[in-house]
mmCIF file of C-alpha atoms in Angstrom:
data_model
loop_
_atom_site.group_PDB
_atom_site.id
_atom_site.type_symbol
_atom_site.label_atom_id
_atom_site.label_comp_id
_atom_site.label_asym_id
_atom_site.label_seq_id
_atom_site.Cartn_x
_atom_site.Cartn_y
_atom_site.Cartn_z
ATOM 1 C CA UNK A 1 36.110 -52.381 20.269
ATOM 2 C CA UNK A 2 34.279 -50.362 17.743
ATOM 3 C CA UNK A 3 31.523 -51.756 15.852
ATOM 4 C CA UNK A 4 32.371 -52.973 12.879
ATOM 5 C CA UNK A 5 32.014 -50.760 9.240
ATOM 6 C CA UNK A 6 31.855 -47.491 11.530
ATOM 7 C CA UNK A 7 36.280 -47.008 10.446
ATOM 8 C CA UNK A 8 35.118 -46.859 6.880
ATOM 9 C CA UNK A 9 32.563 -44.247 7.477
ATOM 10 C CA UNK A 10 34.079 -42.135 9.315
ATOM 11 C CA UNK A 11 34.433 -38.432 7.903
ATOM 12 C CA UNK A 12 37.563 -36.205 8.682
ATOM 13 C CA UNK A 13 38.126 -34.964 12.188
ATOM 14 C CA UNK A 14 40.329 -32.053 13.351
ATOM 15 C CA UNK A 15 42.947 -32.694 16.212
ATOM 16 C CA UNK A 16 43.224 -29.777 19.030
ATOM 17 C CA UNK A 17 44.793 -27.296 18.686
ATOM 18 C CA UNK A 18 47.549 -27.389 20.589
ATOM 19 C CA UNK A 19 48.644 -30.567 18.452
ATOM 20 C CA UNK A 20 50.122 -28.349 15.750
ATOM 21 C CA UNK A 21 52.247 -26.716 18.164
ATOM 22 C CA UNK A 22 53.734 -29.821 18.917
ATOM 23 C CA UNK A 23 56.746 -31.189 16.851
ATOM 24 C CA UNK A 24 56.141 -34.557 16.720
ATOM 25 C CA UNK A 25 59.008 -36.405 15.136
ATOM 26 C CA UNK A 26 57.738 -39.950 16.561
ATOM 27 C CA UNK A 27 54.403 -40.346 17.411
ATOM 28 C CA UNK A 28 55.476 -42.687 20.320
ATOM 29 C CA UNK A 29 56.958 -39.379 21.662
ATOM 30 C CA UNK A 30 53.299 -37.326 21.620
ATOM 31 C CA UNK A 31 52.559 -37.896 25.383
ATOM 32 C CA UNK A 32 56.507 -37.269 26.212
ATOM 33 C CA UNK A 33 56.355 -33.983 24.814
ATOM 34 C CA UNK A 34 52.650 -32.984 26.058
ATOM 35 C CA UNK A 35 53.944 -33.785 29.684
ATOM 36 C CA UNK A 36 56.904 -32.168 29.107
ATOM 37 C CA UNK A 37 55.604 -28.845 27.621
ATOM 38 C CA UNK A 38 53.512 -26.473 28.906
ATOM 39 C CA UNK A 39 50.478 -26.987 31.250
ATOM 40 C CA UNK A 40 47.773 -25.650 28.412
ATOM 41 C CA UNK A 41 48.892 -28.326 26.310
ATOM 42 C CA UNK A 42 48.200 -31.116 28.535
ATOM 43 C CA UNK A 43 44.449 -29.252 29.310
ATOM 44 C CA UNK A 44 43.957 -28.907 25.623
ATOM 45 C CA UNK A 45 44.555 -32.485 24.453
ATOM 46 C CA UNK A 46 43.637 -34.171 27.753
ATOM 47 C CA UNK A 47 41.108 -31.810 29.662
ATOM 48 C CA UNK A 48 43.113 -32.014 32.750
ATOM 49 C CA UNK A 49 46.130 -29.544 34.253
ATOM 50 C CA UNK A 50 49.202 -32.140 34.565
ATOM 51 C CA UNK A 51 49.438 -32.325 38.495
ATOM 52 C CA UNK A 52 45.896 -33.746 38.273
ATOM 53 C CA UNK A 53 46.874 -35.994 35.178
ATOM 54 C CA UNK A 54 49.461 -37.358 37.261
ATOM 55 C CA UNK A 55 47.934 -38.178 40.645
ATOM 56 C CA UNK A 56 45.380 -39.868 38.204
ATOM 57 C CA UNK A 57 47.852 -41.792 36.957
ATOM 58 C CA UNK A 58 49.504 -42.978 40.945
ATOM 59 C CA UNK A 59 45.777 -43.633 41.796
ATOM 60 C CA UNK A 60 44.998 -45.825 39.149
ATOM 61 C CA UNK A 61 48.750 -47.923 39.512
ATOM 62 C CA UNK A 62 48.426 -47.982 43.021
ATOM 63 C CA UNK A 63 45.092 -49.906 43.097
ATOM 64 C CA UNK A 64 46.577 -52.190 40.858
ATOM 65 C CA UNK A 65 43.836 -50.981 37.764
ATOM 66 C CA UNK A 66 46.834 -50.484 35.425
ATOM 67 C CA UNK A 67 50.554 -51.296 35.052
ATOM 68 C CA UNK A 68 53.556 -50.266 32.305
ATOM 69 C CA UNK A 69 53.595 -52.265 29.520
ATOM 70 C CA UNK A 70 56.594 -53.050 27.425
ATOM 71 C CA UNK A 71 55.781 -50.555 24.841
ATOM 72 C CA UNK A 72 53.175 -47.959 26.593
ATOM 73 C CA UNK A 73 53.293 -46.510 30.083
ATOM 74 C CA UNK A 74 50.380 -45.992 32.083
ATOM 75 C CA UNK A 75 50.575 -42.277 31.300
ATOM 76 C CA UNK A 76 50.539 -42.995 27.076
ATOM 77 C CA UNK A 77 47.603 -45.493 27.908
ATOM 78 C CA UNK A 78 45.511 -43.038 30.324
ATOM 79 C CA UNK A 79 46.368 -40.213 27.559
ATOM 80 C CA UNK A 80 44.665 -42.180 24.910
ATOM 81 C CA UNK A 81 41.576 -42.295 26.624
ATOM 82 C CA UNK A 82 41.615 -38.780 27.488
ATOM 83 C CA UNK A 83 42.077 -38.131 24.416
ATOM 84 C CA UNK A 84 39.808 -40.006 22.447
ATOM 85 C CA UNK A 85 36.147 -39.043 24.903
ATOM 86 C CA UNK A 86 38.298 -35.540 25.461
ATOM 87 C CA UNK A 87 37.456 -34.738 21.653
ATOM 88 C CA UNK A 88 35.530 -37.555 20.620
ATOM 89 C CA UNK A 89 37.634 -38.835 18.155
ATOM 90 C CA UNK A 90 37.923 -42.716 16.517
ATOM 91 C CA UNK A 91 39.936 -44.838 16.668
ATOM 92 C CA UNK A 92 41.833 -44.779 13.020
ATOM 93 C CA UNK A 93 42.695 -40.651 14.047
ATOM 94 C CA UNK A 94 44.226 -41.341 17.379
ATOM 95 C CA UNK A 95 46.045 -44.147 15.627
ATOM 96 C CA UNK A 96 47.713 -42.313 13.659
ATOM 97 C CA UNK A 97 49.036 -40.066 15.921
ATOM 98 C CA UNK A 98 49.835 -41.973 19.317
ATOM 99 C CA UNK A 99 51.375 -44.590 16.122
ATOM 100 C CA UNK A 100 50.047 -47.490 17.743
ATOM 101 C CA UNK A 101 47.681 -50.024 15.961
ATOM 102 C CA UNK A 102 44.208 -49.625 16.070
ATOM 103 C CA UNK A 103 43.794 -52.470 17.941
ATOM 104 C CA UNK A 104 46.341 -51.354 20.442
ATOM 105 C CA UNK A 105 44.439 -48.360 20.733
ATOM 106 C CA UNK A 106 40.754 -50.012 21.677
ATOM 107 C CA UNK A 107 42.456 -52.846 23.666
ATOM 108 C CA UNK A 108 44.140 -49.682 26.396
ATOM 109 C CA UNK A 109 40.808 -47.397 25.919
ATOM 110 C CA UNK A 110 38.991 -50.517 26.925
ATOM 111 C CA UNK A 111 41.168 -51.227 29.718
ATOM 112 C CA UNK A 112 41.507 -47.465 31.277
ATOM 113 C CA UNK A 113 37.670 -47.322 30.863
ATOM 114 C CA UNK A 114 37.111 -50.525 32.965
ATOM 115 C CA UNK A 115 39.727 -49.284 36.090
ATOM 116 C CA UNK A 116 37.485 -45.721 36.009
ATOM 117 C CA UNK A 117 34.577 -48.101 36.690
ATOM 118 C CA UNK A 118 36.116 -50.086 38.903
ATOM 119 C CA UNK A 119 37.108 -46.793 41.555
ATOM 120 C CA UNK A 120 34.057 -44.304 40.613
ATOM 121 C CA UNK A 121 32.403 -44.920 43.384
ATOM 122 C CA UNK A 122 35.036 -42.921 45.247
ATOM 123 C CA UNK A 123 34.414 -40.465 43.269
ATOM 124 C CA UNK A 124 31.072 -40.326 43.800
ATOM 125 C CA UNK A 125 31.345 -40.117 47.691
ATOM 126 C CA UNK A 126 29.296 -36.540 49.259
ATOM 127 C CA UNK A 127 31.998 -34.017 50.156
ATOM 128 C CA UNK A 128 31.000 -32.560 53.516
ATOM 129 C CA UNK A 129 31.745 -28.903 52.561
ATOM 130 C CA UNK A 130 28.490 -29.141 49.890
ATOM 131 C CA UNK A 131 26.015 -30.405 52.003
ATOM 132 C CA UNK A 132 23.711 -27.713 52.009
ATOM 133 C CA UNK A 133 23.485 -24.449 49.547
ATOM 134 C CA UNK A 134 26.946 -22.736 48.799
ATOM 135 C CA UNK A 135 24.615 -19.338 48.834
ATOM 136 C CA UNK A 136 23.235 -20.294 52.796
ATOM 137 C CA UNK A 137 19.852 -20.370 51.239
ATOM 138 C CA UNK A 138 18.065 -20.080 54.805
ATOM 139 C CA UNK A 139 14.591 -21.222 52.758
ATOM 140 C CA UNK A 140 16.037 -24.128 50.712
ATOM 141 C CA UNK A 141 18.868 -24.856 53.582
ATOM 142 C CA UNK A 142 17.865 -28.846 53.754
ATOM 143 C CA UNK A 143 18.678 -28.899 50.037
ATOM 144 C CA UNK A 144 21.288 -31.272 48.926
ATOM 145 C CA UNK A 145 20.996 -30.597 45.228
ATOM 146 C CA UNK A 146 18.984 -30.792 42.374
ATOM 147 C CA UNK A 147 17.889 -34.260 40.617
ATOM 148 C CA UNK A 148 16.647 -34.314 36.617
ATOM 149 C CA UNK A 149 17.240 -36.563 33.766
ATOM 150 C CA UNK A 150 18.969 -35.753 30.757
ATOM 151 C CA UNK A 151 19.426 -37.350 27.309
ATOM 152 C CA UNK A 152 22.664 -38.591 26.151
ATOM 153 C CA UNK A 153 22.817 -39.912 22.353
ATOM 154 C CA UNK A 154 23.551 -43.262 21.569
ATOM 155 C CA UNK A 155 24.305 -46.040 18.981
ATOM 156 C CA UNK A 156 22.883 -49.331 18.656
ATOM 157 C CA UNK A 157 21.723 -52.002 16.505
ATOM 158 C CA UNK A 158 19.063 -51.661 14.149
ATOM 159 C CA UNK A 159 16.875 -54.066 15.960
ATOM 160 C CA UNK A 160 17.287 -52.625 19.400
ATOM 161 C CA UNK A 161 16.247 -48.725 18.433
ATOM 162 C CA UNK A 162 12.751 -48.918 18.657
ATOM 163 C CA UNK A 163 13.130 -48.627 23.108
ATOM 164 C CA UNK A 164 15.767 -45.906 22.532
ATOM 165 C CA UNK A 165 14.145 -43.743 20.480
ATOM 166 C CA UNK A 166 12.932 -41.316 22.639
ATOM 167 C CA UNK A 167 10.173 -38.140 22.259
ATOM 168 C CA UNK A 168 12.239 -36.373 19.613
ATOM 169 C CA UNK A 169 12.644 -39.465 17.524
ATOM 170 C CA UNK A 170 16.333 -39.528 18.009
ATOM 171 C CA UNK A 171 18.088 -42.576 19.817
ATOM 172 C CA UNK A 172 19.236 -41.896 23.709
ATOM 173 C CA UNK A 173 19.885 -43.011 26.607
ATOM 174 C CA UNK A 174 17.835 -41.548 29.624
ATOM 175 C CA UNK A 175 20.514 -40.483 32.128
ATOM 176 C CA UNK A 176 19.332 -39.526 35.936
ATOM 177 C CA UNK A 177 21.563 -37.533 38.041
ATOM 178 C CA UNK A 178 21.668 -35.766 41.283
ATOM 179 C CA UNK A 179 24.236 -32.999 41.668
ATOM 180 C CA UNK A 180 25.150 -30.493 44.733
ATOM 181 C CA UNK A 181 25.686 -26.959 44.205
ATOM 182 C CA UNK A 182 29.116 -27.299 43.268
ATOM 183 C CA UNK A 183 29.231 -28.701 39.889
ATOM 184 C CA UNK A 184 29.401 -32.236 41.155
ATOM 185 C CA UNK A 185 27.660 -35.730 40.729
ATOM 186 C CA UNK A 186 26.310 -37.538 44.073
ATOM 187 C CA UNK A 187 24.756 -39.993 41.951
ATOM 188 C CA UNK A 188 24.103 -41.144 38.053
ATOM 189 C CA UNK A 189 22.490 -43.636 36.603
ATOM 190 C CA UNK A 190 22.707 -44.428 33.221
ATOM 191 C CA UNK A 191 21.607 -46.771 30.449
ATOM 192 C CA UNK A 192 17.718 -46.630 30.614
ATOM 193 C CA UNK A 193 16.308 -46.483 27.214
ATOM 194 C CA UNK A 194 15.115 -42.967 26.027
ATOM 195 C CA UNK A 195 11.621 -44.169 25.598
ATOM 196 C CA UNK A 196 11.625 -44.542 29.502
ATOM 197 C CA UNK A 197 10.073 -41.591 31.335
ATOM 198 C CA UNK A 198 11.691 -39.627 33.948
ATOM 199 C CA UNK A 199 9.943 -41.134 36.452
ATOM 200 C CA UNK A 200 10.589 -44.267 35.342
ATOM 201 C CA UNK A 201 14.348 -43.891 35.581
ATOM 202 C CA UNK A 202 13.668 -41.709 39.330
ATOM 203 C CA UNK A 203 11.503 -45.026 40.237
ATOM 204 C CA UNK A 204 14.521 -47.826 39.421
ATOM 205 C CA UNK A 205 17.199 -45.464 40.765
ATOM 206 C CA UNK A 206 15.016 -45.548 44.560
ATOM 207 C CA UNK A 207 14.606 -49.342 44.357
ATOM 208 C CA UNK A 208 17.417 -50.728 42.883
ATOM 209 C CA UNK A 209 20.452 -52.104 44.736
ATOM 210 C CA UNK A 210 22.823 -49.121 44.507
ATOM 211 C CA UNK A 211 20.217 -46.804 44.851
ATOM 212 C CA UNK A 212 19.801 -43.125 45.418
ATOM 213 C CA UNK A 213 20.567 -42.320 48.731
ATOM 214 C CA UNK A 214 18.798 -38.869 50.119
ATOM 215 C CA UNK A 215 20.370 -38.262 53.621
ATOM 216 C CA UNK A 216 17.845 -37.667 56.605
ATOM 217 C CA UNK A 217 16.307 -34.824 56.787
ATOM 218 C CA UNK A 218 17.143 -33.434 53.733
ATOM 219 C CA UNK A 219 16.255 -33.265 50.151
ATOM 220 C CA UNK A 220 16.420 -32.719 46.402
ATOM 221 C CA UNK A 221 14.816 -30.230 44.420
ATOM 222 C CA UNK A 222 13.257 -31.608 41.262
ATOM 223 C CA UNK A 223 11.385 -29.751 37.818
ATOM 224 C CA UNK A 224 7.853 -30.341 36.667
ATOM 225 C CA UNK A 225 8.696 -33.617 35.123
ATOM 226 C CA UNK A 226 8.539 -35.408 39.251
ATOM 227 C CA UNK A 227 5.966 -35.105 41.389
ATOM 228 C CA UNK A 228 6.588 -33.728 45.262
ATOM 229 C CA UNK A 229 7.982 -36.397 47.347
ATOM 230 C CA UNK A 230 9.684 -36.850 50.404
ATOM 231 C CA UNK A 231 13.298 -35.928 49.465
ATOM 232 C CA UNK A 232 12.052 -34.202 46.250
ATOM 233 C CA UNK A 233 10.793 -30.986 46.258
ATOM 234 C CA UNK A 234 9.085 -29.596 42.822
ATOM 235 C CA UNK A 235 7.119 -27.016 41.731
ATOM 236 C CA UNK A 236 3.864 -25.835 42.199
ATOM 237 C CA UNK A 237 2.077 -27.501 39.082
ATOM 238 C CA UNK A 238 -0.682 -25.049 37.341
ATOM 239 C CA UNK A 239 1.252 -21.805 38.512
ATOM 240 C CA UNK A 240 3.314 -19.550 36.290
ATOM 241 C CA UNK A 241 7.202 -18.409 37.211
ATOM 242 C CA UNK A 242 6.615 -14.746 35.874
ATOM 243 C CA UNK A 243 5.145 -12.943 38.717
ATOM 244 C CA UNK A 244 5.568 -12.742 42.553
ATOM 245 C CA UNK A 245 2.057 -11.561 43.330
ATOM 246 C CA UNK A 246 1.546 -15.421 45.398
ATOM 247 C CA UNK A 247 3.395 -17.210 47.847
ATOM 248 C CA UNK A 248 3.659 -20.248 45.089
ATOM 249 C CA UNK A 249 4.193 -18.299 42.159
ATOM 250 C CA UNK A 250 7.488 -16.934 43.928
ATOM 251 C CA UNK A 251 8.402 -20.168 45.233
ATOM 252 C CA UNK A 252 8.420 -21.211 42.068
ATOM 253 C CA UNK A 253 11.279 -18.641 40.826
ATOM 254 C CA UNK A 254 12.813 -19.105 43.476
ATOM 255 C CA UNK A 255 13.426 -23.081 42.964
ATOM 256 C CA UNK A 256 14.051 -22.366 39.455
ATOM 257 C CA UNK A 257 16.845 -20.346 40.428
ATOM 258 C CA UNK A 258 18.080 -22.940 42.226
ATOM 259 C CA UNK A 259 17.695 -26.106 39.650
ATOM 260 C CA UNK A 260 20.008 -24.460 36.908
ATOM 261 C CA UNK A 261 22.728 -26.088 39.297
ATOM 262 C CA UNK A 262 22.145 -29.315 37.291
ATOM 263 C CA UNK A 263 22.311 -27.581 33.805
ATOM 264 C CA UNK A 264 25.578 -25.720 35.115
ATOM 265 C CA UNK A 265 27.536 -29.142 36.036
ATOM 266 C CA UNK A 266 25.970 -30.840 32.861
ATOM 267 C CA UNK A 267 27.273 -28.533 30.729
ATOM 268 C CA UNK A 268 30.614 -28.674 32.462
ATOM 269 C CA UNK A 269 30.673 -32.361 32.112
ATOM 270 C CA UNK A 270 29.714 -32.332 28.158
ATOM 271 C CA UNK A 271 32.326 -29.631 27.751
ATOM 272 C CA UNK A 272 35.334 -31.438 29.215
ATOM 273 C CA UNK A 273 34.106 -34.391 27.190
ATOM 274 C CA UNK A 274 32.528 -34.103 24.401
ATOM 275 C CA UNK A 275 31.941 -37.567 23.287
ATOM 276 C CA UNK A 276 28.786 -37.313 25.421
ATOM 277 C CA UNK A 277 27.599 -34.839 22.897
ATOM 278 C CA UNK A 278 27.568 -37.478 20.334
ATOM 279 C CA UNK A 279 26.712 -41.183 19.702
ATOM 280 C CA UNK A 280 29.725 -42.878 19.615
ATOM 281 C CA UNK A 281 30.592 -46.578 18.042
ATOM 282 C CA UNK A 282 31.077 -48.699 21.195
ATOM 283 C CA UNK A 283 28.509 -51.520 22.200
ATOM 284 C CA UNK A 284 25.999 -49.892 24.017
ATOM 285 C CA UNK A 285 27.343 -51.577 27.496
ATOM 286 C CA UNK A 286 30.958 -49.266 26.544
ATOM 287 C CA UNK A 287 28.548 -45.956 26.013
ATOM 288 C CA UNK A 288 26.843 -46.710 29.316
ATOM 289 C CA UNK A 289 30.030 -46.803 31.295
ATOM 290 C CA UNK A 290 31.254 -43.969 28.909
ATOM 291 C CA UNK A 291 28.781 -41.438 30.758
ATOM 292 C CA UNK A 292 29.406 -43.229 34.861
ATOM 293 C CA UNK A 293 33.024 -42.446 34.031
ATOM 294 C CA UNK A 294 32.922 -38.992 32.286
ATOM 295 C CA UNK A 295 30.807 -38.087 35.515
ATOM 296 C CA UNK A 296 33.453 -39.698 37.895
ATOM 297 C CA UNK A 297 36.186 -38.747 36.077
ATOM 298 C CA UNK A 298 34.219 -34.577 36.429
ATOM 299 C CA UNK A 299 34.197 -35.064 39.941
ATOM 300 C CA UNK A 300 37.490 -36.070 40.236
ATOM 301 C CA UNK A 301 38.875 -32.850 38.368
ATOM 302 C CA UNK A 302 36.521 -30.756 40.632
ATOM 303 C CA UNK A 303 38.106 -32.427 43.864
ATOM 304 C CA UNK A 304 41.588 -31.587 42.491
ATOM 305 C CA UNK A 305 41.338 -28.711 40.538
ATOM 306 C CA UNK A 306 38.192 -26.480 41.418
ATOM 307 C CA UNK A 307 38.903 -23.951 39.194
ATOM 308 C CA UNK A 308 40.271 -24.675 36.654
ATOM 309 C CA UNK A 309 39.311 -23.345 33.161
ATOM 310 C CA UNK A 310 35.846 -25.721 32.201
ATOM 311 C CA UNK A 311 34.854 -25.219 35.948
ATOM 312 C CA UNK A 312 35.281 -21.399 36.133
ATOM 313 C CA UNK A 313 33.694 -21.213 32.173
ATOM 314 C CA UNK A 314 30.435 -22.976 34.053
ATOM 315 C CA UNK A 315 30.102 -20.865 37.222
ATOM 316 C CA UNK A 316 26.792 -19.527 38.633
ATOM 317 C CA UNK A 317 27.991 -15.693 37.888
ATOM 318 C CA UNK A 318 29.287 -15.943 34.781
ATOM 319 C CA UNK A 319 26.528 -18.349 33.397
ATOM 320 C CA UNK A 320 23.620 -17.463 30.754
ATOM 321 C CA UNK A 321 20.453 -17.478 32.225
ATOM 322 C CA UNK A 322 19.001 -18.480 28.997
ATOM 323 C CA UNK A 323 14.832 -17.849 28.849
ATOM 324 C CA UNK A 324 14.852 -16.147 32.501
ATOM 325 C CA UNK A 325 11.688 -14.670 32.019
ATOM 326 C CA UNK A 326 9.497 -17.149 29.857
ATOM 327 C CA UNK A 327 6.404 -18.084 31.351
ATOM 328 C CA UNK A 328 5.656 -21.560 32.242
ATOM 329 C CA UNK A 329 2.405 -23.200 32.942
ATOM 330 C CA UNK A 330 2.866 -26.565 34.293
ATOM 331 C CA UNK A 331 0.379 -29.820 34.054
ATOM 332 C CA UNK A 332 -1.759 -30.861 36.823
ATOM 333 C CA UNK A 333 -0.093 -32.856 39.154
ATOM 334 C CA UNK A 334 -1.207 -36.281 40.699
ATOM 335 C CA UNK A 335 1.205 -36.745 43.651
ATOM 336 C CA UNK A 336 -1.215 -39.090 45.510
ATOM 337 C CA UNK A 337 -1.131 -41.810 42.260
ATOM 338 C CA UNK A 338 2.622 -41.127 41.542
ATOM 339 C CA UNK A 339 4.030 -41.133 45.267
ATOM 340 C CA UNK A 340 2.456 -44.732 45.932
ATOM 341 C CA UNK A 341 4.159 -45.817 42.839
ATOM 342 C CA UNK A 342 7.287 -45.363 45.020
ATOM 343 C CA UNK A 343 5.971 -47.034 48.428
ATOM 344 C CA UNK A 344 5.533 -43.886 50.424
ATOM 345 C CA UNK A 345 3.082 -43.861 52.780
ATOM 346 C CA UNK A 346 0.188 -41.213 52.268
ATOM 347 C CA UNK A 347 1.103 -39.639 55.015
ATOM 348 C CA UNK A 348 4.844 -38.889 54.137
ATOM 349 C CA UNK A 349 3.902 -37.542 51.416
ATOM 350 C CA UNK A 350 1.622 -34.662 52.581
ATOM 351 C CA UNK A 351 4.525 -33.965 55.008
ATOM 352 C CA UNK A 352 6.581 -33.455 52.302
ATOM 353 C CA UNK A 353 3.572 -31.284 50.235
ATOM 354 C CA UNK A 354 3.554 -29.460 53.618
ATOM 355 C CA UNK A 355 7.324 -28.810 53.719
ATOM 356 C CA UNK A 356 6.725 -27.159 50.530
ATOM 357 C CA UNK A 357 3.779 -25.104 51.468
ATOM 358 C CA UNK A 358 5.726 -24.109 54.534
ATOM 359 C CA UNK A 359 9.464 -22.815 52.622
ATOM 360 C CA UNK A 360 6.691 -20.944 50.499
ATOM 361 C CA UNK A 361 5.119 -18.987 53.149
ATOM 362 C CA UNK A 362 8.132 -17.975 54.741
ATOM 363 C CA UNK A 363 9.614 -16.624 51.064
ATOM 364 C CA UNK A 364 6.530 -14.875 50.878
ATOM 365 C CA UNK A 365 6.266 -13.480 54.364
ATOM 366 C CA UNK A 366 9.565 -12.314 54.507
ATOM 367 C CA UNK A 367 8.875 -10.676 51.228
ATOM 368 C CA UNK A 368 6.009 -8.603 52.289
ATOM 369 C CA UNK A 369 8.092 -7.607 55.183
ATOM 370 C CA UNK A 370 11.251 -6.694 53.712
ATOM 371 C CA UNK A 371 10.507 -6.087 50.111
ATOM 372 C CA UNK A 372 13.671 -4.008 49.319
ATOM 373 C CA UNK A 373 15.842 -7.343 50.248
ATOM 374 C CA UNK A 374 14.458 -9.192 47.107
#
């Protein structure tokens, strides 16, 4: 349910595209006809190709998470979500074109939201072909991904901003992730303040009950914003990403390479669903599941439907590498103070400063030796 006074606020929106192409002469007929038409109309107006839509659909009757109504199928209530966090619209514009009451309307988001929750967690399960690197990174070839935090806008009460305003001033939430090297999520957690530093958020997601889960013997790369830990590998702190004269400088472009996986599935995610991009009016619990089912909902498409349009717009070869060649000089890092934080044992952790020490001499060595293969 929206909070209340955000209907008369709200300023005009503009419906997809493909809407105007559509001759809607009920609106209780909208979904018939998307279904029915071509499959770029269904991507447009609910960011999935209709065979995917569908099987959505089976999965989510099958487990019992939603059933036909008298007046609205599970297809009309499944495109209403879509719809609404597909082009983060409210509630009185999708009214008035599905033609269904406004209270209709929150009542089936609400209820397509909670059976997402309630079967995420399958979405969320490691897919054995993305283990390690896609490019066979023989350096970085225990790397299951990349872990960082990102900021997702949010709405709450007046009395509850002063936790979620974060370093910018604006109100967030403080969103970790880990994702492999094909676009997808192996893990979110959402809903931390966006006071709360990224460690903070890294520290609850390793304790708490659903936790993080690095498989043996592997690990995550991380930015400056973590310290090196077992199953994190960051960057050399103090050393600058502009020259490969030193073993850590080139280490360091080397993992940077590698951590724009993150940005690449973020911004897939944000483009397939926009609402992320802004805070929307839903009590704050609805905004946190908002972002665990966007991500679930991303990795669902991906599983289906690897390449379709969002997915191939967000590939590694046809992706921006935005500030490539800035310089940056990272703060001193305390590993020893941060790493007992998280109950490591001094010891595991200069394994895991050694691990990095070690993939750094071998990109250097095999530099020096075959210089014309970098």
């Amino acid at each position: 349910m929206e909070i209340s006074g955000e209907e008369d606020k709200e300023e005009a929106v503009t419906l997809p595209k493909e809407v105007s192409k559509i001759s809607i002469s009920d609106g209780n007929k909208f979904v018939y006809q998307i279904l029915n038409g071509p499959n770029e109309q269904c991507f447009e107006n609910f960011r999935m190709d209709k065979p995917v839509f569908y099987k959505l659909c089976d999965l989510l009757q099958t487990r019992g998470l939603l059933r036909h109504t008298n007046r609205i199928k599970i297809e009309a209530q499944l495109a209403i979500f879509l719809f609404i966090i597909g082009h983060n619209l409210r509630t009185r514009a999708v009214q008035e074109l599905f033609c269904y009451s406004g209270e209709t309307i929150s009542r089936h988001f609400n209820n397509v939201l909670n059976a997402v929750i309630a079967i995420s967690k399958d979405f969320f399960q490691p897919n054995s072909n993305s283990d390690t690197l896609e490019n066979d990174d023989s350096y970085f070839k225990d790397c299951v991904g990349v872990v960082d935090s990102f900021h997702i806008p949010v709405m709450v009460g007046v009395d509850e901003q002063g936790p979620f305003r974060n370093g910018n001033g604006l109100l967030t939430q403080n969103v970790l992730a880990a994702s492999s090297f094909d676009l997808r999520f192996n893990y979110v957690l959402a809903g931390w303040e966006g006071s709360a530093s990224d460690q903070q958020v890294l520290n609850a997601a390793l304790t708490r009950r659903n936790k993080l889960q690095v498989p043996q013997g592997k690990y995550y790369i991380v930015d400056n914003k973590y310290p090196n830990l077992p199953g994190f590998i960051a960057p050399y702190h103090g050393v600058s990403t502009n020259s490969r004269e030193e073993a850590k400088e080139m280490f360091n472009e080397r993992h940077k390479l590698l951590h724009r996986a993150i940005h690449r599935t973020f911004g897939a995610l944000k483009e397939r669903f926009p609402i992320l991009l802004s805070a929307p009016p839903y009590p704050l619990q609805t905004q946190v599941k908002l972002v665990i089912a966007a991500c679930a909902l991303h990795n669902y498409v991906r599983l289906e439907k690897p390449d379709d349009l969002v997915f191939r717009m967000f590939e590694e070869d046809t992706l921006a590498e935005a500030g490539e060649d800035r310089e940056v000089a990272l703060e001193e890092e305390q590993v020893e103070i941060v790493g007992q934080e998280h109950g490591f044992r001094p010891e595991e952790v200069e394994d895991s400063l050694r691990l990095r020490d070690e993939i750094a001499s071998e990109l250097w060595n095999h530099y020096v030796q075959n210089m014309s293969t970098f």
